[in-house]
Short mmCIF file of N, CA and C in Angstrom, two decimals:
data_model
loop_
_atom_site.label_atom_id
_atom_site.label_comp_id
_atom_site.label_asym_id
_atom_site.label_seq_id
_atom_site.Cartn_x
_atom_site.Cartn_y
_atom_site.Cartn_z
N MET T 163 68.99 162.12 57.72
CA MET T 163 67.61 162.10 58.16
C MET T 163 67.51 162.27 59.67
N SER T 164 68.38 161.62 60.43
CA SER T 164 68.31 161.71 61.89
C SER T 164 68.68 163.10 62.38
N ASN T 165 69.55 163.81 61.66
CA ASN T 165 69.91 165.17 62.07
C ASN T 165 68.74 166.12 61.91
N SER T 166 67.96 165.94 60.85
CA SER T 166 66.82 166.82 60.65
C SER T 166 65.73 166.56 61.69
N VAL T 167 65.54 165.29 62.04
CA VAL T 167 64.55 164.95 63.06
C VAL T 167 64.99 165.50 64.41
N LEU T 168 66.27 165.37 64.69
CA LEU T 168 66.81 165.89 65.95
C LEU T 168 66.67 167.40 66.02
N ALA T 169 66.93 168.07 64.90
CA ALA T 169 66.81 169.53 64.87
C ALA T 169 65.36 169.95 65.09
N GLU T 170 64.41 169.23 64.51
CA GLU T 170 63.00 169.54 64.71
C GLU T 170 62.58 169.35 66.15
N VAL T 171 63.06 168.30 66.77
CA VAL T 171 62.73 168.03 68.16
C VAL T 171 63.29 169.13 69.06
N VAL T 172 64.52 169.54 68.79
CA VAL T 172 65.15 170.58 69.61
C VAL T 172 64.40 171.90 69.46
N THR T 173 64.08 172.28 68.24
CA THR T 173 63.39 173.55 68.05
C THR T 173 61.98 173.52 68.64
N SER T 174 61.28 172.40 68.48
CA SER T 174 59.93 172.34 69.04
C SER T 174 59.97 172.34 70.57
N SER T 175 60.95 171.68 71.16
CA SER T 175 61.04 171.69 72.63
C SER T 175 61.41 173.07 73.14
N GLU T 176 62.22 173.81 72.38
CA GLU T 176 62.56 175.19 72.79
C GLU T 176 61.33 176.08 72.71
N GLN T 177 60.51 175.88 71.68
CA GLN T 177 59.30 176.67 71.54
C GLN T 177 58.32 176.38 72.68
N VAL T 178 58.19 175.13 73.03
CA VAL T 178 57.31 174.75 74.14
C VAL T 178 57.81 175.34 75.45
N ALA T 179 59.13 175.30 75.66
CA ALA T 179 59.70 175.85 76.89
C ALA T 179 59.47 177.35 76.98
N GLN T 180 59.63 178.05 75.86
CA GLN T 180 59.41 179.50 75.86
C GLN T 180 57.94 179.82 76.11
N ARG T 181 57.04 179.06 75.47
CA ARG T 181 55.62 179.28 75.64
C ARG T 181 55.18 179.04 77.07
N SER T 182 55.69 177.97 77.67
CA SER T 182 55.28 177.66 79.04
C SER T 182 55.86 178.65 80.03
N ALA T 183 57.05 179.19 79.74
CA ALA T 183 57.64 180.18 80.63
C ALA T 183 56.81 181.46 80.62
N VAL T 184 56.35 181.88 79.45
CA VAL T 184 55.53 183.09 79.35
C VAL T 184 54.17 182.87 80.00
N GLU T 185 53.55 181.72 79.74
CA GLU T 185 52.26 181.43 80.34
C GLU T 185 52.36 181.28 81.85
N GLY T 186 53.46 180.74 82.32
CA GLY T 186 53.66 180.56 83.76
C GLY T 186 53.74 181.87 84.51
N ARG T 187 54.32 182.87 83.89
CA ARG T 187 54.42 184.18 84.54
C ARG T 187 53.08 184.90 84.56
N ASN T 188 52.30 184.69 83.53
CA ASN T 188 51.03 185.41 83.44
C ASN T 188 49.89 184.70 84.16
N ARG T 189 50.04 183.42 84.40
CA ARG T 189 48.96 182.66 85.00
C ARG T 189 48.95 182.85 86.52
N LYS T 190 47.79 183.09 87.05
CA LYS T 190 47.63 183.25 88.50
C LYS T 190 47.08 181.96 89.06
N ARG T 191 47.71 181.43 90.08
CA ARG T 191 47.25 180.18 90.69
C ARG T 191 46.14 180.48 91.69
N SER T 192 45.11 179.68 91.62
CA SER T 192 43.99 179.86 92.54
C SER T 192 43.71 178.53 93.24
N LEU T 193 43.06 178.64 94.37
CA LEU T 193 42.69 177.45 95.12
C LEU T 193 41.49 176.79 94.47
N SER T 194 41.56 175.48 94.39
CA SER T 194 40.41 174.75 93.87
C SER T 194 39.74 174.00 95.01
N GLY T 195 38.65 173.36 94.72
CA GLY T 195 37.94 172.59 95.73
C GLY T 195 38.76 171.42 96.24
N TRP T 196 39.64 170.90 95.39
CA TRP T 196 40.49 169.77 95.80
C TRP T 196 41.44 170.16 96.91
N HIS T 197 41.86 171.42 96.97
CA HIS T 197 42.74 171.85 98.05
C HIS T 197 42.06 171.68 99.40
N PHE T 198 40.77 171.98 99.44
CA PHE T 198 40.03 171.88 100.70
C PHE T 198 39.76 170.43 101.10
N VAL T 199 39.84 169.52 100.16
CA VAL T 199 39.67 168.10 100.45
C VAL T 199 41.01 167.47 100.83
N LEU T 200 42.05 167.80 100.06
CA LEU T 200 43.33 167.14 100.24
C LEU T 200 44.14 167.67 101.43
N PHE T 201 43.97 168.94 101.78
CA PHE T 201 44.74 169.48 102.90
C PHE T 201 44.43 168.79 104.23
N PRO T 202 43.15 168.59 104.60
CA PRO T 202 42.89 167.86 105.85
C PRO T 202 43.39 166.42 105.82
N ILE T 203 43.32 165.78 104.66
CA ILE T 203 43.85 164.42 104.55
C ILE T 203 45.36 164.42 104.76
N ALA T 204 46.04 165.41 104.21
CA ALA T 204 47.49 165.51 104.40
C ALA T 204 47.84 165.72 105.87
N VAL T 205 47.03 166.52 106.56
CA VAL T 205 47.27 166.74 108.00
C VAL T 205 47.09 165.44 108.77
N LEU T 206 46.06 164.65 108.42
CA LEU T 206 45.85 163.37 109.09
C LEU T 206 47.03 162.43 108.89
N PHE T 207 47.63 162.46 107.73
CA PHE T 207 48.78 161.60 107.48
C PHE T 207 50.03 162.10 108.21
N LEU T 208 50.08 163.38 108.54
CA LEU T 208 51.24 163.93 109.24
C LEU T 208 51.16 163.77 110.75
N VAL T 209 49.97 163.54 111.30
CA VAL T 209 49.78 163.42 112.75
C VAL T 209 50.64 162.30 113.35
N PRO T 210 50.71 161.09 112.77
CA PRO T 210 51.55 160.06 113.39
C PRO T 210 53.03 160.44 113.44
N PHE T 211 53.50 161.15 112.43
CA PHE T 211 54.90 161.59 112.44
C PHE T 211 55.14 162.63 113.52
N LEU T 212 54.17 163.50 113.73
CA LEU T 212 54.27 164.49 114.80
C LEU T 212 54.26 163.80 116.16
N GLN T 213 53.39 162.81 116.32
CA GLN T 213 53.33 162.07 117.58
C GLN T 213 54.65 161.33 117.83
N MET T 214 55.22 160.76 116.78
CA MET T 214 56.48 160.06 116.92
C MET T 214 57.60 161.02 117.31
N ALA T 215 57.61 162.19 116.71
CA ALA T 215 58.64 163.18 117.04
C ALA T 215 58.48 163.66 118.48
N LEU T 216 57.25 163.89 118.92
CA LEU T 216 57.04 164.33 120.29
C LEU T 216 57.37 163.23 121.30
N ALA T 217 57.10 161.98 120.95
CA ALA T 217 57.41 160.86 121.84
C ALA T 217 58.92 160.67 121.98
N SER T 218 59.67 161.08 120.99
CA SER T 218 61.12 160.92 121.09
C SER T 218 61.73 161.84 122.15
N PHE T 219 61.01 162.88 122.54
CA PHE T 219 61.52 163.80 123.57
C PHE T 219 61.09 163.41 124.98
N SER T 220 60.19 162.44 125.11
CA SER T 220 59.75 162.04 126.44
C SER T 220 60.73 161.01 127.02
N PRO T 221 60.83 160.94 128.34
CA PRO T 221 61.76 159.99 128.96
C PRO T 221 61.38 158.54 128.66
N ALA T 222 62.37 157.66 128.59
CA ALA T 222 62.14 156.26 128.26
C ALA T 222 61.25 155.59 129.31
N LYS T 223 61.39 155.97 130.57
CA LYS T 223 60.58 155.39 131.63
C LYS T 223 59.09 155.66 131.39
N GLU T 224 58.78 156.81 130.87
CA GLU T 224 57.39 157.17 130.60
C GLU T 224 56.86 156.41 129.37
N LEU T 225 57.70 156.11 128.44
CA LEU T 225 57.27 155.42 127.22
C LEU T 225 56.86 153.98 127.49
N VAL T 226 57.53 153.31 128.41
CA VAL T 226 57.25 151.90 128.67
C VAL T 226 56.33 151.68 129.86
N ALA T 227 55.86 152.75 130.49
CA ALA T 227 54.98 152.64 131.65
C ALA T 227 53.60 152.13 131.23
N PHE T 228 53.10 151.15 131.98
CA PHE T 228 51.75 150.65 131.74
C PHE T 228 51.05 150.42 133.06
N PRO T 229 49.91 150.85 133.34
CA PRO T 229 49.09 151.70 132.49
C PRO T 229 49.65 153.11 132.45
N ARG T 230 49.37 153.78 131.38
CA ARG T 230 49.90 155.12 131.18
C ARG T 230 49.34 156.07 132.22
N ARG T 231 50.20 156.87 132.76
CA ARG T 231 49.76 157.85 133.76
C ARG T 231 49.07 159.01 133.06
N SER T 232 47.92 159.35 133.54
CA SER T 232 47.15 160.45 132.97
C SER T 232 47.47 161.72 133.73
N SER T 233 47.21 162.84 133.10
CA SER T 233 47.47 164.12 133.77
C SER T 233 46.42 164.38 134.86
N ARG T 234 45.23 163.79 134.72
CA ARG T 234 44.24 163.93 135.77
C ARG T 234 43.69 162.53 136.12
N PRO T 235 43.40 162.33 137.36
CA PRO T 235 42.93 160.99 137.77
C PRO T 235 41.53 160.70 137.22
N ILE T 236 41.28 159.43 136.97
CA ILE T 236 39.98 159.02 136.46
C ILE T 236 39.05 158.75 137.65
N SER T 237 37.91 159.38 137.64
CA SER T 237 36.92 159.17 138.69
C SER T 237 35.66 158.55 138.05
N ARG T 238 34.72 158.22 138.87
CA ARG T 238 33.51 157.58 138.34
C ARG T 238 32.75 158.54 137.43
N SER T 239 32.80 159.81 137.70
CA SER T 239 32.03 160.78 136.88
C SER T 239 32.68 160.99 135.52
N THR T 240 33.99 160.90 135.44
CA THR T 240 34.66 161.08 134.14
C THR T 240 34.76 159.78 133.37
N ALA T 241 34.64 158.64 134.01
CA ALA T 241 34.76 157.36 133.32
C ALA T 241 33.50 157.00 132.56
N ILE T 242 32.38 157.56 132.95
CA ILE T 242 31.10 157.20 132.32
C ILE T 242 30.87 158.00 131.10
#
């Protein structure tokens, strides 16, 4: 009995694999609305890793400096 069940499972799984292989070649992937929602979220999650990677290339003296030196000085007109 177990051999017949095993044989049925093997043949049905082979049929499913063949069917999905044929459908996979013929099916064209298109962008859905979820791509436009999830892609910006994925970018937001990657920003801290990018910042961490860029900070690893800066000198240690600059990393521990407080207050952080800005590229341009702060004046009264830019602070408001």
